[in-house]
Amino acid sequence: MKWCFSGTFLLLGDKKTIKIFGPTAADVANCESILRALPEYFSIESVLLDYLQDIETMPSFVAWLDERVIGFITINRHEREIAEIQVMAVDRGQRRKGTGHMLIEAAVKHLKQEGVTSLEVKTLGETHLDKNYVKTRAFYAAQGFQSVEEILDYWPGNLPMLLMAKVL
């Protein structure tokens, strides 16, 4: 089933817009470009390809700046009241400028309207010493997510997963 809100725009801040999209090939290609430009987060090709398929089939929000995609978030609905950030990425040059916050806020606003009460995200666990994911966990904490549980050996390569959640 394709996401059906193509063409709906939410204006959020200074020249940036968030678009809820029914993915076109160009939308997916723009998201792929961002993922591939961040190999420190998205280096496993099979996982990256899975994310691209998710972008095509799950609700997604894309941030634009002057007609250029600068970030996106894809949401996975598990249950009626629970959703998860399936994948999220922001262009390296647009980090720490509010884009990620805008994406989460747009998704949260939409999810609340649909009756969702909790948003989750899985990220690399704290027991894995990776400086990039220290920043990722700090970002999610700043957005109101709290650590719920770390599961060791969750992902391939014996990588730990930290589940974080936010009450909406």
N, C-alpha and C. Protein backbone atom coordinates (compact mmCIF):
# COMPACT_ATOMS: atom_id res chain seq x y z
N MET A 1 0.84 -1.18 0.00
CA MET A 1 0.00 0.00 0.00
C MET A 1 0.89 1.25 0.00
N LYS A 2 0.60 2.15 -0.86
CA LYS A 2 1.39 3.38 -0.96
C LYS A 2 0.84 4.43 -0.02
N TRP A 3 1.71 5.26 0.48
CA TRP A 3 1.34 6.38 1.33
C TRP A 3 0.59 7.38 0.48
N CYS A 4 -0.50 7.94 0.97
CA CYS A 4 -1.44 8.62 0.09
C CYS A 4 -1.57 10.13 0.27
N PHE A 5 -0.66 10.80 0.97
CA PHE A 5 -0.82 12.23 1.19
C PHE A 5 0.12 13.06 0.34
N SER A 6 0.34 12.66 -0.88
CA SER A 6 1.25 13.37 -1.77
C SER A 6 0.81 14.83 -1.94
N GLY A 7 1.79 15.72 -1.87
CA GLY A 7 1.51 17.12 -2.16
C GLY A 7 1.08 17.94 -0.97
N THR A 8 0.97 17.37 0.22
CA THR A 8 0.60 18.13 1.41
C THR A 8 1.85 18.74 2.02
N PHE A 9 1.81 20.05 2.25
CA PHE A 9 2.97 20.74 2.79
C PHE A 9 2.65 21.36 4.14
N LEU A 10 3.59 21.30 5.05
CA LEU A 10 3.47 21.96 6.33
C LEU A 10 4.63 22.95 6.42
N LEU A 11 4.35 24.21 6.52
CA LEU A 11 5.42 25.20 6.63
C LEU A 11 5.91 25.23 8.06
N LEU A 12 7.19 25.06 8.25
CA LEU A 12 7.77 25.02 9.58
C LEU A 12 9.08 25.78 9.60
N GLY A 13 9.06 27.04 9.75
CA GLY A 13 10.30 27.77 9.93
C GLY A 13 10.82 28.36 8.65
N ASP A 14 11.97 28.84 8.71
CA ASP A 14 12.68 29.70 7.81
C ASP A 14 13.05 29.02 6.49
N LYS A 15 12.23 29.21 5.51
CA LYS A 15 12.43 28.71 4.15
C LYS A 15 12.42 27.19 4.06
N LYS A 16 12.26 26.51 5.16
CA LYS A 16 12.21 25.05 5.13
C LYS A 16 10.75 24.62 5.07
N THR A 17 10.48 23.57 4.35
CA THR A 17 9.15 22.99 4.34
C THR A 17 9.27 21.50 4.60
N ILE A 18 8.22 20.95 5.15
CA ILE A 18 8.14 19.51 5.33
C ILE A 18 7.03 19.04 4.40
N LYS A 19 7.31 18.06 3.60
CA LYS A 19 6.34 17.51 2.66
C LYS A 19 6.03 16.07 3.07
N ILE A 20 4.76 15.79 3.23
CA ILE A 20 4.33 14.41 3.41
C ILE A 20 4.15 13.86 2.00
N PHE A 21 4.86 12.80 1.66
CA PHE A 21 4.83 12.41 0.25
C PHE A 21 4.40 10.99 0.00
N GLY A 22 3.78 10.81 -1.16
CA GLY A 22 3.56 9.50 -1.75
C GLY A 22 4.75 9.35 -2.68
N PRO A 23 5.68 8.51 -2.36
CA PRO A 23 6.99 8.55 -2.99
C PRO A 23 6.99 8.38 -4.50
N THR A 24 7.69 9.28 -5.13
CA THR A 24 8.00 9.13 -6.54
C THR A 24 9.41 8.59 -6.62
N ALA A 25 9.84 8.21 -7.79
CA ALA A 25 11.22 7.73 -7.95
C ALA A 25 12.20 8.82 -7.54
N ALA A 26 11.88 10.09 -7.83
CA ALA A 26 12.77 11.20 -7.46
C ALA A 26 12.86 11.37 -5.95
N ASP A 27 11.71 11.21 -5.23
CA ASP A 27 11.73 11.30 -3.77
C ASP A 27 12.64 10.23 -3.17
N VAL A 28 12.48 9.01 -3.63
CA VAL A 28 13.29 7.91 -3.10
C VAL A 28 14.76 8.12 -3.44
N ALA A 29 15.05 8.58 -4.65
CA ALA A 29 16.44 8.85 -5.05
C ALA A 29 17.06 9.94 -4.18
N ASN A 30 16.29 10.97 -3.86
CA ASN A 30 16.80 12.03 -2.98
C ASN A 30 17.12 11.48 -1.59
N CYS A 31 16.24 10.64 -1.06
CA CYS A 31 16.49 10.03 0.25
C CYS A 31 17.70 9.10 0.19
N GLU A 32 17.81 8.35 -0.90
CA GLU A 32 18.97 7.45 -1.06
C GLU A 32 20.28 8.24 -1.07
N SER A 33 20.29 9.39 -1.74
CA SER A 33 21.50 10.21 -1.79
C SER A 33 21.94 10.64 -0.39
N ILE A 34 20.96 11.00 0.44
CA ILE A 34 21.30 11.40 1.81
C ILE A 34 21.85 10.21 2.58
N LEU A 35 21.21 9.05 2.46
CA LEU A 35 21.70 7.86 3.17
C LEU A 35 23.13 7.51 2.76
N ARG A 36 23.38 7.52 1.46
CA ARG A 36 24.71 7.13 0.97
C ARG A 36 25.79 8.14 1.33
N ALA A 37 25.40 9.38 1.60
CA ALA A 37 26.38 10.40 2.00
C ALA A 37 26.72 10.32 3.49
N LEU A 38 26.10 9.37 4.20
CA LEU A 38 26.34 9.20 5.63
C LEU A 38 26.78 7.77 5.93
N PRO A 39 27.92 7.33 5.39
CA PRO A 39 28.32 5.93 5.56
C PRO A 39 28.62 5.55 7.01
N GLU A 40 28.90 6.52 7.86
CA GLU A 40 29.14 6.20 9.27
C GLU A 40 27.87 5.69 9.95
N TYR A 41 26.72 5.92 9.33
CA TYR A 41 25.45 5.43 9.87
C TYR A 41 24.81 4.36 8.98
N PHE A 42 25.02 4.44 7.69
CA PHE A 42 24.29 3.58 6.74
C PHE A 42 25.27 2.86 5.81
N SER A 43 26.14 2.05 6.37
CA SER A 43 27.18 1.41 5.56
C SER A 43 26.84 -0.02 5.13
N ILE A 44 25.82 -0.60 5.72
CA ILE A 44 25.46 -1.97 5.36
C ILE A 44 24.46 -1.92 4.20
N GLU A 45 24.91 -2.34 3.03
CA GLU A 45 24.13 -2.19 1.80
C GLU A 45 22.75 -2.84 1.90
N SER A 46 22.67 -4.03 2.45
CA SER A 46 21.37 -4.71 2.52
C SER A 46 20.40 -3.94 3.40
N VAL A 47 20.89 -3.35 4.47
CA VAL A 47 20.04 -2.55 5.35
C VAL A 47 19.60 -1.28 4.64
N LEU A 48 20.52 -0.64 3.94
CA LEU A 48 20.20 0.57 3.19
C LEU A 48 19.11 0.28 2.15
N LEU A 49 19.23 -0.83 1.45
CA LEU A 49 18.22 -1.20 0.45
C LEU A 49 16.86 -1.47 1.11
N ASP A 50 16.89 -2.08 2.29
CA ASP A 50 15.63 -2.29 3.04
C ASP A 50 15.00 -0.95 3.40
N TYR A 51 15.83 0.02 3.82
CA TYR A 51 15.30 1.34 4.16
C TYR A 51 14.66 2.00 2.95
N LEU A 52 15.27 1.85 1.78
CA LEU A 52 14.69 2.44 0.58
C LEU A 52 13.31 1.84 0.28
N GLN A 53 13.18 0.55 0.49
CA GLN A 53 11.87 -0.09 0.30
C GLN A 53 10.87 0.44 1.33
N ASP A 54 11.33 0.63 2.56
CA ASP A 54 10.46 1.17 3.61
C ASP A 54 9.98 2.58 3.26
N ILE A 55 10.88 3.40 2.71
CA ILE A 55 10.52 4.76 2.32
C ILE A 55 9.39 4.74 1.29
N GLU A 56 9.41 3.74 0.42
CA GLU A 56 8.38 3.63 -0.62
C GLU A 56 7.03 3.20 -0.06
N THR A 57 7.00 2.50 1.06
CA THR A 57 5.75 1.89 1.52
C THR A 57 5.25 2.41 2.86
N MET A 58 6.06 3.13 3.61
CA MET A 58 5.65 3.62 4.93
C MET A 58 5.49 5.14 4.88
N PRO A 59 4.68 5.70 5.80
CA PRO A 59 4.54 7.15 5.86
C PRO A 59 5.90 7.82 6.01
N SER A 60 6.16 8.81 5.16
CA SER A 60 7.44 9.50 5.18
C SER A 60 7.22 11.00 5.08
N PHE A 61 8.12 11.73 5.71
CA PHE A 61 8.10 13.18 5.70
C PHE A 61 9.47 13.63 5.20
N VAL A 62 9.48 14.57 4.28
CA VAL A 62 10.74 15.03 3.70
C VAL A 62 10.89 16.52 3.96
N ALA A 63 12.08 16.93 4.40
CA ALA A 63 12.38 18.35 4.61
C ALA A 63 13.05 18.90 3.36
N TRP A 64 12.58 20.06 2.93
CA TRP A 64 13.10 20.73 1.74
C TRP A 64 13.65 22.09 2.14
N LEU A 65 14.68 22.52 1.50
CA LEU A 65 15.22 23.87 1.63
C LEU A 65 15.51 24.36 0.22
N ASP A 66 14.79 25.37 -0.22
CA ASP A 66 15.00 25.91 -1.58
C ASP A 66 14.99 24.82 -2.64
N GLU A 67 13.97 23.99 -2.63
CA GLU A 67 13.78 22.95 -3.65
C GLU A 67 14.81 21.83 -3.61
N ARG A 68 15.50 21.68 -2.49
CA ARG A 68 16.48 20.61 -2.32
C ARG A 68 16.12 19.81 -1.07
N VAL A 69 16.10 18.49 -1.21
CA VAL A 69 15.82 17.62 -0.06
C VAL A 69 17.01 17.69 0.90
N ILE A 70 16.71 17.98 2.18
CA ILE A 70 17.78 18.06 3.17
C ILE A 70 17.62 17.06 4.30
N GLY A 71 16.53 16.30 4.29
CA GLY A 71 16.34 15.28 5.32
C GLY A 71 15.00 14.60 5.17
N PHE A 72 14.84 13.49 5.89
CA PHE A 72 13.57 12.75 5.84
C PHE A 72 13.44 11.87 7.07
N ILE A 73 12.22 11.48 7.32
CA ILE A 73 11.91 10.53 8.39
C ILE A 73 10.83 9.60 7.87
N THR A 74 10.95 8.32 8.15
CA THR A 74 9.99 7.31 7.75
C THR A 74 9.46 6.64 9.01
N ILE A 75 8.14 6.49 9.07
CA ILE A 75 7.47 5.99 10.27
C ILE A 75 6.88 4.61 10.01
N ASN A 76 7.09 3.70 10.96
CA ASN A 76 6.53 2.36 10.91
C ASN A 76 5.45 2.26 11.98
N ARG A 77 4.24 1.97 11.55
CA ARG A 77 3.14 1.81 12.51
C ARG A 77 3.06 0.35 12.93
N HIS A 78 3.37 0.08 14.19
CA HIS A 78 3.32 -1.29 14.70
C HIS A 78 1.93 -1.67 15.18
N GLU A 79 1.38 -0.84 15.99
CA GLU A 79 0.06 -1.05 16.58
C GLU A 79 -0.73 0.23 16.39
N ARG A 80 -1.99 0.20 16.75
CA ARG A 80 -2.81 1.39 16.59
C ARG A 80 -2.24 2.59 17.32
N GLU A 81 -1.70 2.39 18.51
CA GLU A 81 -1.24 3.51 19.33
C GLU A 81 0.28 3.64 19.40
N ILE A 82 1.00 2.78 18.72
CA ILE A 82 2.47 2.80 18.80
C ILE A 82 3.07 2.89 17.41
N ALA A 83 4.02 3.80 17.25
CA ALA A 83 4.74 3.94 15.98
C ALA A 83 6.24 3.99 16.29
N GLU A 84 7.02 3.78 15.25
CA GLU A 84 8.47 3.78 15.40
C GLU A 84 9.11 4.57 14.27
N ILE A 85 10.17 5.27 14.59
CA ILE A 85 10.97 5.90 13.54
C ILE A 85 11.73 4.76 12.87
N GLN A 86 11.38 4.45 11.64
CA GLN A 86 12.03 3.37 10.92
C GLN A 86 13.42 3.79 10.45
N VAL A 87 13.49 4.98 9.87
CA VAL A 87 14.76 5.52 9.42
C VAL A 87 14.62 7.04 9.37
N MET A 88 15.70 7.71 9.71
CA MET A 88 15.73 9.16 9.67
C MET A 88 17.13 9.58 9.29
N ALA A 89 17.25 10.58 8.42
CA ALA A 89 18.57 11.08 8.04
C ALA A 89 18.45 12.55 7.63
N VAL A 90 19.47 13.31 7.98
CA VAL A 90 19.55 14.72 7.63
C VAL A 90 20.88 14.96 6.95
N ASP A 91 20.84 15.71 5.85
CA ASP A 91 22.05 16.08 5.12
C ASP A 91 23.10 16.63 6.09
N ARG A 92 24.33 16.18 5.92
CA ARG A 92 25.42 16.57 6.81
C ARG A 92 25.51 18.10 6.98
N GLY A 93 25.34 18.84 5.92
CA GLY A 93 25.44 20.30 5.98
C GLY A 93 24.27 20.98 6.66
N GLN A 94 23.21 20.24 6.94
CA GLN A 94 22.02 20.81 7.57
C GLN A 94 21.84 20.37 9.01
N ARG A 95 22.80 19.66 9.54
CA ARG A 95 22.70 19.21 10.93
C ARG A 95 22.87 20.38 11.88
N ARG A 96 22.21 20.26 13.02
CA ARG A 96 22.28 21.28 14.08
C ARG A 96 21.67 22.61 13.63
N LYS A 97 20.71 22.51 12.68
CA LYS A 97 20.01 23.70 12.21
C LYS A 97 18.49 23.55 12.35
N GLY A 98 18.06 22.57 13.11
CA GLY A 98 16.63 22.40 13.38
C GLY A 98 15.89 21.47 12.45
N THR A 99 16.56 20.93 11.44
CA THR A 99 15.86 20.08 10.47
C THR A 99 15.34 18.80 11.11
N GLY A 100 16.17 18.11 11.88
CA GLY A 100 15.74 16.88 12.53
C GLY A 100 14.59 17.12 13.48
N HIS A 101 14.67 18.20 14.24
CA HIS A 101 13.59 18.56 15.16
C HIS A 101 12.29 18.80 14.38
N MET A 102 12.39 19.52 13.26
CA MET A 102 11.21 19.79 12.43
C MET A 102 10.60 18.50 11.90
N LEU A 103 11.43 17.57 11.49
CA LEU A 103 10.93 16.30 10.97
C LEU A 103 10.18 15.53 12.06
N ILE A 104 10.77 15.45 13.23
CA ILE A 104 10.11 14.73 14.32
C ILE A 104 8.81 15.42 14.70
N GLU A 105 8.82 16.74 14.79
CA GLU A 105 7.60 17.47 15.14
C GLU A 105 6.49 17.26 14.11
N ALA A 106 6.84 17.26 12.83
CA ALA A 106 5.83 17.02 11.80
C ALA A 106 5.25 15.62 11.93
N ALA A 107 6.11 14.64 12.15
CA ALA A 107 5.63 13.26 12.31
C ALA A 107 4.77 13.13 13.56
N VAL A 108 5.21 13.72 14.67
CA VAL A 108 4.45 13.65 15.92
C VAL A 108 3.07 14.28 15.75
N LYS A 109 3.01 15.44 15.12
CA LYS A 109 1.72 16.11 14.90
C LYS A 109 0.78 15.20 14.11
N HIS A 110 1.28 14.61 13.06
CA HIS A 110 0.47 13.70 12.25
C HIS A 110 0.05 12.46 13.05
N LEU A 111 0.99 11.87 13.77
CA LEU A 111 0.69 10.65 14.53
C LEU A 111 -0.34 10.90 15.63
N LYS A 112 -0.24 12.03 16.30
CA LYS A 112 -1.23 12.36 17.33
C LYS A 112 -2.63 12.43 16.72
N GLN A 113 -2.74 13.01 15.54
CA GLN A 113 -4.04 13.10 14.86
C GLN A 113 -4.59 11.72 14.53
N GLU A 114 -3.70 10.75 14.41
CA GLU A 114 -4.12 9.38 14.09
C GLU A 114 -4.30 8.52 15.34
N GLY A 115 -4.17 9.12 16.53
CA GLY A 115 -4.39 8.39 17.78
C GLY A 115 -3.18 7.68 18.34
N VAL A 116 -2.00 7.93 17.78
CA VAL A 116 -0.78 7.31 18.29
C VAL A 116 -0.39 8.01 19.59
N THR A 117 -0.01 7.23 20.59
CA THR A 117 0.34 7.79 21.90
C THR A 117 1.81 7.60 22.27
N SER A 118 2.54 6.81 21.49
CA SER A 118 3.94 6.54 21.80
C SER A 118 4.74 6.39 20.51
N LEU A 119 5.92 7.02 20.49
CA LEU A 119 6.83 6.93 19.35
C LEU A 119 8.14 6.34 19.84
N GLU A 120 8.61 5.33 19.15
CA GLU A 120 9.84 4.64 19.52
C GLU A 120 10.91 4.83 18.45
N VAL A 121 12.15 4.61 18.85
CA VAL A 121 13.26 4.58 17.90
C VAL A 121 14.28 3.57 18.42
N LYS A 122 14.87 2.83 17.50
CA LYS A 122 15.96 1.92 17.85
C LYS A 122 17.26 2.53 17.32
N THR A 123 18.26 2.57 18.17
CA THR A 123 19.56 3.11 17.77
C THR A 123 20.66 2.25 18.38
N LEU A 124 21.88 2.50 17.95
CA LEU A 124 23.00 1.72 18.47
C LEU A 124 23.14 1.96 19.96
N GLY A 125 23.27 0.87 20.72
CA GLY A 125 23.30 0.94 22.17
C GLY A 125 24.54 1.61 22.74
N GLU A 126 24.40 2.06 23.96
CA GLU A 126 25.46 2.79 24.66
C GLU A 126 26.71 1.96 24.93
N THR A 127 26.57 0.64 24.98
CA THR A 127 27.74 -0.19 25.25
C THR A 127 28.67 -0.30 24.05
N HIS A 128 28.21 0.16 22.89
CA HIS A 128 29.07 0.21 21.71
C HIS A 128 29.63 1.63 21.62
N LEU A 129 30.93 1.75 21.72
CA LEU A 129 31.56 3.07 21.77
C LEU A 129 31.76 3.62 20.37
N ASP A 130 30.76 4.29 19.87
CA ASP A 130 30.82 4.92 18.56
C ASP A 130 30.44 6.38 18.74
N LYS A 131 31.35 7.29 18.44
CA LYS A 131 31.13 8.73 18.71
C LYS A 131 29.94 9.27 17.92
N ASN A 132 29.67 8.71 16.74
CA ASN A 132 28.52 9.18 15.97
C ASN A 132 27.21 8.90 16.69
N TYR A 133 27.11 7.73 17.29
CA TYR A 133 25.87 7.36 17.95
C TYR A 133 25.73 8.00 19.32
N VAL A 134 26.82 8.48 19.91
CA VAL A 134 26.69 9.31 21.12
C VAL A 134 25.87 10.55 20.75
N LYS A 135 26.17 11.14 19.59
CA LYS A 135 25.43 12.31 19.11
C LYS A 135 23.99 11.95 18.78
N THR A 136 23.79 10.80 18.18
CA THR A 136 22.43 10.37 17.83
C THR A 136 21.58 10.21 19.08
N ARG A 137 22.11 9.52 20.08
CA ARG A 137 21.35 9.33 21.32
C ARG A 137 21.07 10.67 22.00
N ALA A 138 22.03 11.58 21.98
CA ALA A 138 21.84 12.91 22.57
C ALA A 138 20.74 13.67 21.82
N PHE A 139 20.72 13.55 20.50
CA PHE A 139 19.68 14.20 19.69
C PHE A 139 18.31 13.69 20.11
N TYR A 140 18.14 12.37 20.16
CA TYR A 140 16.83 11.83 20.51
C TYR A 140 16.44 12.21 21.94
N ALA A 141 17.38 12.21 22.86
CA ALA A 141 17.08 12.63 24.23
C ALA A 141 16.61 14.09 24.25
N ALA A 142 17.23 14.93 23.46
CA ALA A 142 16.83 16.34 23.38
C ALA A 142 15.43 16.50 22.78
N GLN A 143 14.97 15.50 22.04
CA GLN A 143 13.63 15.53 21.45
C GLN A 143 12.59 14.91 22.37
N GLY A 144 13.00 14.52 23.57
CA GLY A 144 12.07 13.97 24.55
C GLY A 144 12.01 12.46 24.62
N PHE A 145 12.89 11.78 23.90
CA PHE A 145 12.93 10.32 23.97
C PHE A 145 13.72 9.90 25.21
N GLN A 146 13.26 8.83 25.85
CA GLN A 146 13.95 8.28 27.01
C GLN A 146 14.40 6.86 26.70
N SER A 147 15.55 6.49 27.26
CA SER A 147 16.05 5.13 27.09
C SER A 147 15.12 4.16 27.80
N VAL A 148 14.77 3.08 27.12
CA VAL A 148 13.88 2.07 27.68
C VAL A 148 14.67 0.81 28.01
N GLU A 149 15.43 0.33 27.02
CA GLU A 149 16.13 -0.94 27.21
C GLU A 149 17.24 -1.08 26.17
N GLU A 150 18.37 -1.63 26.61
CA GLU A 150 19.43 -1.98 25.66
C GLU A 150 19.46 -3.50 25.55
N ILE A 151 19.44 -3.97 24.30
CA ILE A 151 19.49 -5.40 24.05
C ILE A 151 20.80 -5.69 23.34
N LEU A 152 21.64 -6.49 23.98
CA LEU A 152 22.94 -6.83 23.42
C LEU A 152 22.77 -7.81 22.27
N ASP A 153 23.66 -7.75 21.30
CA ASP A 153 23.67 -8.68 20.17
C ASP A 153 22.35 -8.67 19.39
N TYR A 154 21.69 -7.54 19.30
CA TYR A 154 20.40 -7.44 18.62
C TYR A 154 20.56 -7.45 17.11
N TRP A 155 21.54 -6.70 16.62
CA TRP A 155 21.74 -6.55 15.19
C TRP A 155 22.91 -7.41 14.71
N PRO A 156 22.99 -7.66 13.41
CA PRO A 156 24.12 -8.42 12.87
C PRO A 156 25.45 -7.81 13.31
N GLY A 157 26.43 -8.66 13.51
CA GLY A 157 27.73 -8.20 13.97
C GLY A 157 27.76 -8.00 15.48
N ASN A 158 26.78 -8.59 16.17
CA ASN A 158 26.70 -8.50 17.63
C ASN A 158 26.58 -7.06 18.12
N LEU A 159 25.86 -6.23 17.40
CA LEU A 159 25.69 -4.84 17.79
C LEU A 159 24.52 -4.69 18.75
N PRO A 160 24.71 -3.90 19.81
CA PRO A 160 23.63 -3.68 20.77
C PRO A 160 22.63 -2.65 20.26
N MET A 161 21.37 -2.85 20.62
CA MET A 161 20.30 -1.93 20.23
C MET A 161 19.78 -1.25 21.49
N LEU A 162 19.63 0.07 21.42
CA LEU A 162 18.99 0.82 22.49
C LEU A 162 17.61 1.24 22.00
N LEU A 163 16.57 0.82 22.73
CA LEU A 163 15.22 1.24 22.44
C LEU A 163 14.95 2.51 23.24
N MET A 164 14.53 3.55 22.53
CA MET A 164 14.16 4.82 23.16
C MET A 164 12.71 5.10 22.80
N ALA A 165 11.98 5.76 23.70
CA ALA A 165 10.56 6.03 23.46
C ALA A 165 10.19 7.41 23.95
N LYS A 166 9.14 7.93 23.33
CA LYS A 166 8.60 9.25 23.67
C LYS A 166 7.09 9.12 23.76
N VAL A 167 6.52 9.61 24.85
CA VAL A 167 5.07 9.65 24.98
C VAL A 167 4.58 10.88 24.24
N LEU A 168 3.57 10.70 23.38
CA LEU A 168 3.08 11.82 22.58
C LEU A 168 1.95 12.57 23.26
